[in-house]
Amino acid sequence: MFRQMLGMVTVVGTLWLPSPSMAEPTRTLHVANNALDSATCGAKVNPCRSISRAIAHARDGDRILVHPGRYGDLNADGDFSDPGDEAAEVQTGCRCMILINKRLKVESTGGAQVTVLAAAGAVLDVVNITASNVSFGDYGKGFTLTGAGKVTDDDGIGLDVLGGRDVRVIGNIAQGNRDAGFAIRGDNHTVRDNVSTGNGMGFSLGSDTEGHTVKENLATNNGNDEVFGHGFVVGGQKGTYEGNKAIGNRGIGFYLVLFSGTSDFEFEDNEAIGNRGAGMWVRFGAQLKVRSSNFFGNLGESVGGSFPAAPNCGLVNDMGGPIDAARNYWGAATGPGPDPADDAGPGSICDVNGTTVVVPFDSTPNSLLESLEGAPGAE
């Protein structure tokens, strides 16, 4: 997906007049529901009403603290022109509700459950990040991103990182967006402890050369009449994928498109459970090792015309080469096979174009409950 990226015009008030000194300390700007946007807002005693206004007042390296409440199209009338509305660009410019185009740390004070960024069905993305070294959310300091509508491939995403490097996306919830909950492009980003639920798809992750660190994320109940509903779509050569869960999605749990010559790609301690498509589908690439992961309850239905039916397949090898998938749990102590297990490996229909090694296998699963502790919304 490509889009025109337009920089925001920085609005500078007398309170936030920048200093020529490069050594000036990092500042903290505040955003709250009981506040007003102004040319001088941002201090703790004079917070801004919109995140967009705080970003306009911020400098590279600043922190923005967002207090509990609802931000976006406040009265859901679709125009983003009322006092306190975010400075959205609907079907123009960034095609987003909030644009982070500076090196900032953006955190909530109350966590994702009580800090909601609501697009109210507008045709845009909720948040776009175009700068490197941005931090969006943190453990217990994330956001809920919801209500992004979709007309083209440039719309409908909860959080879209459009490139750059070293962006941290942690502790957020994307829910009810027409396209992906999270779309991540660029290099060396960290995506951790996020939840994508009720979106067109869960996570779309592509890297240029260095890959990403993607850990302890949950994709569940994704899919609609426009988007296939995969849990995780992963493309690239490198990356670390650990402790992620794809559960009960309309499409495939994990869809991997690995570039030729793939190296340093780690896939371990992940779970694909109860998805309507296959648990995992791998295309292209040269080598892959899958370890300590759980695959069971996946139906293997056909998905969107691009993925034929692979009944009961936990892992479909369509990469034209070998996959080392030993030491995984397939739903039964006896290993991969018919229900109640998921199937994979030699002698199954799941090896479409390649051979998958599944022996030895684990006879017991990893603890799903234990691994989800600490995720946004977990008690």
Protein backbone atom coordinates (compact mmCIF):
# COMPACT_ATOMS: atom_id res chain seq x y z
CA MET A 1 0.00 0.00 0.00
CA PHE A 2 1.27 3.41 -0.90
CA ARG A 3 0.04 6.77 0.23
CA GLN A 4 0.89 10.40 -0.12
CA MET A 5 2.54 11.60 3.07
CA LEU A 6 2.13 15.25 3.85
CA GLY A 7 3.85 16.83 6.83
CA MET A 8 1.74 18.64 9.34
CA VAL A 9 2.29 22.36 9.80
CA THR A 10 3.63 22.90 13.28
CA VAL A 11 1.57 25.32 15.32
CA VAL A 12 3.76 27.09 17.83
CA GLY A 13 2.39 29.13 20.70
CA THR A 14 4.19 31.42 23.08
CA LEU A 15 4.26 28.78 25.82
CA TRP A 16 6.03 26.25 23.60
CA LEU A 17 8.46 28.55 21.74
CA PRO A 18 11.37 26.28 20.73
CA SER A 19 14.86 27.05 21.91
CA PRO A 20 17.81 27.08 19.51
CA SER A 21 19.72 24.96 22.02
CA MET A 22 19.88 21.29 21.05
CA ALA A 23 20.45 20.36 24.69
CA GLU A 24 17.07 21.57 25.96
CA PRO A 25 15.49 18.85 28.14
CA THR A 26 12.56 16.69 27.04
CA ARG A 27 9.17 18.18 27.86
CA THR A 28 5.89 16.49 28.78
CA LEU A 29 2.67 17.71 27.16
CA HIS A 30 -0.75 16.73 28.53
CA VAL A 31 -4.04 15.93 26.79
CA ALA A 32 -7.33 15.54 28.67
CA ASN A 33 -11.09 15.39 28.13
CA ASN A 34 -11.69 18.37 30.46
CA ALA A 35 -9.56 20.73 28.40
CA LEU A 36 -9.56 23.09 25.43
CA ASP A 37 -7.27 23.27 22.44
CA SER A 38 -5.39 26.55 22.16
CA ALA A 39 -2.16 28.04 20.89
CA THR A 40 -0.64 27.60 24.35
CA CYS A 41 -2.13 24.30 25.61
CA GLY A 42 -0.06 21.36 26.75
CA ALA A 43 1.05 22.10 30.28
CA LYS A 44 -0.34 19.95 33.09
CA VAL A 45 -2.45 22.87 34.33
CA ASN A 46 -3.54 23.73 30.77
CA PRO A 47 -3.83 20.47 28.80
CA CYS A 48 -4.90 20.20 25.18
CA ARG A 49 -8.21 18.56 24.25
CA SER A 50 -6.88 16.76 21.17
CA ILE A 51 -3.80 14.65 20.66
CA SER A 52 -3.29 16.31 17.29
CA ARG A 53 -2.89 19.73 18.91
CA ALA A 54 -0.35 18.37 21.39
CA ILE A 55 1.63 16.83 18.53
CA ALA A 56 1.60 20.18 16.73
CA HIS A 57 3.06 21.83 19.84
CA ALA A 58 5.64 19.11 20.49
CA ARG A 59 9.29 18.87 19.50
CA ASP A 60 11.27 15.76 18.65
CA GLY A 61 11.97 13.84 21.85
CA ASP A 62 8.97 15.13 23.81
CA ARG A 63 6.47 12.96 25.67
CA ILE A 64 2.70 13.29 25.33
CA LEU A 65 0.57 11.99 28.20
CA VAL A 66 -3.07 11.31 27.31
CA HIS A 67 -5.50 11.13 30.21
CA PRO A 68 -8.55 8.80 30.26
CA GLY A 69 -11.44 9.51 27.93
CA ARG A 70 -12.49 9.54 24.31
CA TYR A 71 -10.59 11.26 21.50
CA GLY A 72 -11.41 11.58 17.82
CA ASP A 73 -14.74 12.58 16.28
CA LEU A 74 -16.28 13.51 19.60
CA ASN A 75 -19.93 13.69 18.54
CA ALA A 76 -19.56 11.11 15.73
CA ASP A 77 -20.95 13.47 13.08
CA GLY A 78 -18.21 12.60 10.58
CA ASP A 79 -16.77 16.06 10.02
CA PHE A 80 -13.93 16.41 12.60
CA SER A 81 -14.64 20.15 12.70
CA ASP A 82 -16.08 20.55 16.17
CA PRO A 83 -14.10 21.93 19.13
CA GLY A 84 -11.76 19.27 20.49
CA ASP A 85 -12.01 16.96 17.46
CA GLU A 86 -8.78 15.49 16.15
CA ALA A 87 -7.24 17.16 13.08
CA ALA A 88 -8.22 14.30 10.78
CA GLU A 89 -7.50 14.18 7.05
CA VAL A 90 -10.39 12.21 5.57
CA GLN A 91 -9.63 10.65 2.14
CA THR A 92 -6.86 13.20 1.63
CA GLY A 93 -3.37 13.91 2.96
CA CYS A 94 -2.36 11.20 5.43
CA ARG A 95 -5.89 9.72 5.29
CA CYS A 96 -5.67 9.39 9.05
CA MET A 97 -7.22 10.77 12.23
CA ILE A 98 -3.95 11.31 14.11
CA LEU A 99 -0.56 11.71 12.40
CA ILE A 100 2.61 11.19 14.42
CA ASN A 101 5.35 12.68 12.28
CA LYS A 102 7.83 13.56 15.02
CA ARG A 103 10.05 11.51 17.29
CA LEU A 104 7.69 11.35 20.27
CA LYS A 105 6.68 9.11 23.14
CA VAL A 106 2.86 8.96 23.25
CA GLU A 107 1.36 7.22 26.28
CA SER A 108 -1.92 7.06 28.13
CA THR A 109 -2.05 7.52 31.88
CA GLY A 110 -4.84 4.97 32.43
CA GLY A 111 -4.28 2.24 29.85
CA ALA A 112 -6.02 1.06 26.71
CA GLN A 113 -9.34 0.15 28.32
CA VAL A 114 -10.03 3.75 29.37
CA THR A 115 -8.29 5.73 26.61
CA VAL A 116 -10.22 5.42 23.36
CA LEU A 117 -9.29 6.86 19.95
CA ALA A 118 -12.57 6.67 18.04
CA ALA A 119 -12.89 7.35 14.31
CA ALA A 120 -16.65 6.70 14.35
CA GLY A 121 -16.64 5.01 10.92
CA ALA A 122 -14.77 7.74 9.05
CA VAL A 123 -12.85 6.52 5.99
CA LEU A 124 -9.27 6.77 7.25
CA ASP A 125 -6.77 5.12 9.57
CA VAL A 126 -7.01 5.92 13.27
CA VAL A 127 -3.27 6.57 13.76
CA ASN A 128 -0.43 6.85 11.24
CA ILE A 129 3.22 6.93 12.30
CA THR A 130 5.71 8.24 9.72
CA ALA A 131 8.67 9.14 11.97
CA SER A 132 11.35 6.80 13.30
CA ASN A 133 12.02 6.24 17.02
CA VAL A 134 8.40 6.81 18.03
CA SER A 135 6.98 5.07 21.10
CA PHE A 136 3.22 4.53 21.03
CA GLY A 137 1.79 3.09 24.23
CA ASP A 138 3.64 0.98 26.78
CA TYR A 139 2.81 -1.62 29.41
CA GLY A 140 -0.41 -0.35 31.00
CA LYS A 141 -0.11 2.89 29.00
CA GLY A 142 -1.70 1.99 25.67
CA PHE A 143 -4.79 3.02 23.69
CA THR A 144 -7.89 1.52 22.12
CA LEU A 145 -8.06 2.33 18.39
CA THR A 146 -11.48 1.83 16.85
CA GLY A 147 -13.92 2.75 14.10
CA ALA A 148 -11.72 3.16 10.99
CA GLY A 149 -13.79 2.85 7.81
CA LYS A 150 -12.49 1.50 4.51
CA VAL A 151 -12.90 2.41 0.83
CA THR A 152 -9.41 1.68 -0.56
CA ASP A 153 -6.32 -0.18 0.67
CA ASP A 154 -5.17 3.11 2.23
CA ASP A 155 -8.04 3.16 4.73
CA GLY A 156 -9.48 1.25 7.63
CA ILE A 157 -6.39 0.47 9.74
CA GLY A 158 -6.23 0.98 13.48
CA LEU A 159 -2.51 1.77 13.70
CA ASP A 160 -0.33 2.05 10.58
CA VAL A 161 3.47 2.39 10.87
CA LEU A 162 4.42 3.49 7.38
CA GLY A 163 8.16 2.82 7.44
CA GLY A 164 11.18 4.15 9.28
CA ARG A 165 12.83 2.19 12.05
CA ASP A 166 12.85 1.58 15.81
CA VAL A 167 9.19 2.32 16.47
CA ARG A 168 7.73 0.73 19.63
CA VAL A 169 4.03 -0.25 19.66
CA ILE A 170 3.14 -1.74 23.05
CA GLY A 171 0.03 -2.39 25.11
CA ASN A 172 -2.67 -1.27 22.65
CA ILE A 173 -6.05 -2.65 21.54
CA ALA A 174 -7.37 -2.34 17.97
CA GLN A 175 -11.03 -3.20 17.69
CA GLY A 176 -13.74 -2.73 15.09
CA ASN A 177 -11.62 -1.39 12.21
CA ARG A 178 -12.53 -2.45 8.67
CA ASP A 179 -8.98 -3.39 7.64
CA ALA A 180 -6.03 -4.47 9.80
CA GLY A 181 -5.89 -3.72 13.47
CA PHE A 182 -2.14 -3.10 13.15
CA ALA A 183 -0.05 -2.61 9.97
CA ILE A 184 3.71 -2.42 10.48
CA ARG A 185 6.29 -1.61 7.79
CA GLY A 186 9.93 -0.53 7.97
CA ASP A 187 12.73 -2.06 10.03
CA ASN A 188 13.55 -3.08 13.58
CA HIS A 189 10.20 -2.16 15.13
CA THR A 190 8.97 -3.66 18.39
CA VAL A 191 5.34 -4.84 18.50
CA ARG A 192 4.44 -6.30 21.86
CA ASP A 193 1.47 -7.05 24.11
CA ASN A 194 -1.14 -5.68 21.70
CA VAL A 195 -4.63 -7.09 21.00
CA SER A 196 -6.35 -7.05 17.61
CA THR A 197 -9.99 -8.16 17.72
CA GLY A 198 -13.02 -7.67 15.52
CA ASN A 199 -11.05 -6.05 12.69
CA GLY A 200 -10.78 -7.05 9.03
CA MET A 201 -7.53 -8.81 9.94
CA GLY A 202 -5.23 -8.88 12.94
CA PHE A 203 -1.63 -7.86 12.24
CA SER A 204 0.06 -7.11 8.90
CA LEU A 205 3.85 -7.07 9.32
CA GLY A 206 6.36 -6.40 6.57
CA SER A 207 10.05 -5.57 6.84
CA ASP A 208 12.65 -4.30 4.42
CA THR A 209 15.91 -5.87 5.64
CA GLU A 210 16.18 -6.13 9.43
CA GLY A 211 12.84 -7.56 10.56
CA HIS A 212 10.85 -6.82 13.70
CA THR A 213 10.50 -8.11 17.24
CA VAL A 214 6.90 -9.29 17.62
CA LYS A 215 6.01 -10.83 20.98
CA GLU A 216 2.99 -11.68 23.12
CA ASN A 217 0.35 -10.23 20.78
CA LEU A 218 -3.18 -11.60 20.43
CA ALA A 219 -5.26 -11.70 17.23
CA THR A 220 -8.77 -13.01 17.76
CA ASN A 221 -12.15 -12.90 16.01
CA ASN A 222 -10.90 -10.94 13.00
CA GLY A 223 -12.46 -11.02 9.52
CA ASN A 224 -15.34 -9.40 7.64
CA ASP A 225 -16.93 -9.36 4.18
CA GLU A 226 -14.05 -7.29 2.73
CA VAL A 227 -10.91 -8.70 4.35
CA PHE A 228 -9.87 -12.34 4.75
CA GLY A 229 -9.47 -12.25 8.52
CA HIS A 230 -5.99 -13.71 8.98
CA GLY A 231 -4.53 -13.40 12.45
CA PHE A 232 -0.97 -12.49 11.42
CA VAL A 233 0.35 -11.79 7.90
CA VAL A 234 4.15 -11.74 7.92
CA GLY A 235 6.52 -10.87 5.09
CA GLY A 236 10.29 -10.49 5.06
CA GLN A 237 13.58 -12.27 5.68
CA LYS A 238 14.27 -11.76 9.37
CA GLY A 239 12.38 -11.26 12.60
CA THR A 240 11.57 -12.65 16.01
CA TYR A 241 8.03 -13.95 16.56
CA GLU A 242 7.45 -15.35 20.03
CA GLY A 243 4.45 -15.88 22.27
CA ASN A 244 1.85 -14.63 19.79
CA LYS A 245 -1.71 -16.04 19.67
CA ALA A 246 -4.00 -16.37 16.65
CA ILE A 247 -7.30 -17.62 18.03
CA GLY A 248 -10.73 -17.92 16.42
CA ASN A 249 -10.05 -15.81 13.34
CA ARG A 250 -12.07 -16.08 10.12
CA GLY A 251 -8.97 -16.77 8.02
CA ILE A 252 -5.54 -18.34 8.60
CA GLY A 253 -3.86 -18.03 11.97
CA PHE A 254 -0.34 -17.18 10.69
CA TYR A 255 0.30 -16.51 7.00
CA LEU A 256 4.03 -16.27 6.27
CA VAL A 257 5.52 -15.04 3.00
CA LEU A 258 9.26 -15.48 3.45
CA PHE A 259 11.66 -13.97 0.94
CA SER A 260 14.17 -16.22 -0.79
CA GLY A 261 17.29 -16.60 1.32
CA THR A 262 15.40 -16.15 4.57
CA SER A 263 17.71 -16.17 7.57
CA ASP A 264 17.49 -15.26 11.24
CA PHE A 265 13.73 -15.76 11.29
CA GLU A 266 12.62 -17.07 14.69
CA PHE A 267 9.15 -18.56 15.22
CA GLU A 268 8.72 -20.00 18.70
CA ASP A 269 6.09 -20.37 21.45
CA ASN A 270 3.25 -19.18 19.22
CA GLU A 271 -0.30 -20.57 19.12
CA ALA A 272 -2.84 -21.05 16.32
CA ILE A 273 -6.10 -22.30 17.79
CA GLY A 274 -9.62 -22.55 16.40
CA ASN A 275 -9.14 -20.53 13.22
CA ARG A 276 -11.44 -21.23 10.28
CA GLY A 277 -8.51 -21.39 7.88
CA ALA A 278 -5.35 -23.39 8.46
CA GLY A 279 -3.40 -22.74 11.62
CA MET A 280 -0.36 -21.64 9.61
CA TRP A 281 0.32 -21.30 5.89
CA VAL A 282 3.85 -20.75 4.58
CA ARG A 283 4.67 -19.62 1.05
CA PHE A 284 8.06 -19.08 -0.61
CA GLY A 285 11.31 -18.78 1.31
CA ALA A 286 14.21 -21.17 1.66
CA GLN A 287 14.17 -22.42 5.23
CA LEU A 288 12.05 -22.17 8.35
CA LYS A 289 12.13 -23.61 11.83
CA VAL A 290 8.97 -23.68 13.99
CA ARG A 291 9.39 -24.58 17.65
CA SER A 292 7.39 -25.00 20.88
CA SER A 293 4.12 -23.84 19.31
CA ASN A 294 0.54 -25.09 19.61
CA PHE A 295 -1.67 -25.93 16.60
CA PHE A 296 -5.15 -27.35 17.16
CA GLY A 297 -8.81 -26.79 16.40
CA ASN A 298 -8.09 -25.16 13.03
CA LEU A 299 -10.66 -26.04 10.36
CA GLY A 300 -8.61 -25.46 7.21
CA GLU A 301 -11.49 -23.95 5.22
CA SER A 302 -10.79 -22.17 1.92
CA VAL A 303 -10.12 -18.47 2.35
CA GLY A 304 -10.94 -15.79 -0.20
CA GLY A 305 -10.06 -17.77 -3.32
CA SER A 306 -6.33 -17.45 -2.65
CA PHE A 307 -6.13 -20.32 -0.19
CA PRO A 308 -7.82 -23.60 -1.11
CA ALA A 309 -9.32 -25.82 1.53
CA ALA A 310 -6.79 -27.74 3.61
CA PRO A 311 -9.09 -29.58 6.02
CA ASN A 312 -7.77 -29.99 9.55
CA CYS A 313 -4.32 -28.64 8.68
CA GLY A 314 -2.35 -27.08 11.47
CA LEU A 315 0.51 -26.14 9.13
CA VAL A 316 0.41 -25.95 5.33
CA ASN A 317 3.81 -26.11 3.65
CA ASP A 318 3.49 -24.26 0.33
CA MET A 319 7.02 -22.83 0.27
CA GLY A 320 8.72 -25.25 -2.11
CA GLY A 321 11.20 -26.45 0.49
CA PRO A 322 11.53 -28.06 3.91
CA ILE A 323 10.08 -26.80 7.17
CA ASP A 324 11.47 -28.04 10.46
CA ALA A 325 8.38 -28.18 12.68
CA ALA A 326 9.56 -30.67 15.28
CA ARG A 327 8.81 -30.11 18.98
CA ASN A 328 5.34 -28.60 18.54
CA TYR A 329 1.98 -29.65 19.99
CA TRP A 330 -0.74 -30.63 17.49
CA GLY A 331 -3.74 -31.11 19.75
CA ALA A 332 -3.19 -34.71 20.92
CA ALA A 333 -0.49 -36.63 22.74
CA THR A 334 -0.14 -38.83 19.64
CA GLY A 335 1.05 -35.96 17.47
CA PRO A 336 -0.38 -34.61 14.18
CA GLY A 337 -3.23 -36.51 12.58
CA PRO A 338 -7.05 -36.67 12.51
CA ASP A 339 -9.29 -34.92 15.04
CA PRO A 340 -8.88 -34.07 17.82
CA ALA A 341 -5.39 -33.27 16.53
CA ASP A 342 -4.45 -30.96 13.67
CA ASP A 343 -2.58 -32.56 10.79
CA ALA A 344 0.79 -31.71 9.24
CA GLY A 345 3.80 -33.31 7.65
CA PRO A 346 4.47 -36.35 5.44
CA GLY A 347 1.43 -38.35 4.35
CA SER A 348 -0.96 -35.46 4.97
CA ILE A 349 -2.63 -33.12 2.48
CA CYS A 350 -0.93 -30.25 4.31
CA ASP A 351 2.41 -30.63 2.52
CA VAL A 352 1.23 -28.89 -0.65
CA ASN A 353 4.66 -27.93 -1.98
CA GLY A 354 7.41 -29.05 0.33
CA THR A 355 8.15 -31.45 3.17
CA THR A 356 7.51 -30.72 6.84
CA VAL A 357 9.37 -32.51 9.63
CA VAL A 358 7.02 -33.00 12.60
CA VAL A 359 8.84 -35.68 14.63
CA PRO A 360 9.60 -35.58 17.49
CA PHE A 361 6.50 -33.71 18.66
CA ASP A 362 5.37 -32.38 22.02
CA SER A 363 2.70 -34.45 23.76
CA THR A 364 1.38 -31.62 25.94
CA PRO A 365 0.63 -27.97 25.13
CA ASN A 366 2.16 -24.84 26.51
CA SER A 367 -0.08 -23.01 29.00
CA LEU A 368 -2.27 -20.56 27.08
CA LEU A 369 -3.63 -18.93 30.25
CA GLU A 370 -0.19 -18.32 31.69
CA SER A 371 1.14 -16.81 28.47
CA LEU A 372 -1.76 -14.37 28.19
CA GLU A 373 -1.31 -12.94 31.66
CA GLY A 374 -0.40 -9.28 31.46
CA ALA A 375 -1.91 -8.72 28.00
CA PRO A 376 -4.21 -5.70 27.64
CA GLY A 377 -7.58 -6.66 29.03
CA ALA A 378 -6.30 -9.75 30.85
CA GLU A 379 -7.20 -10.08 34.50
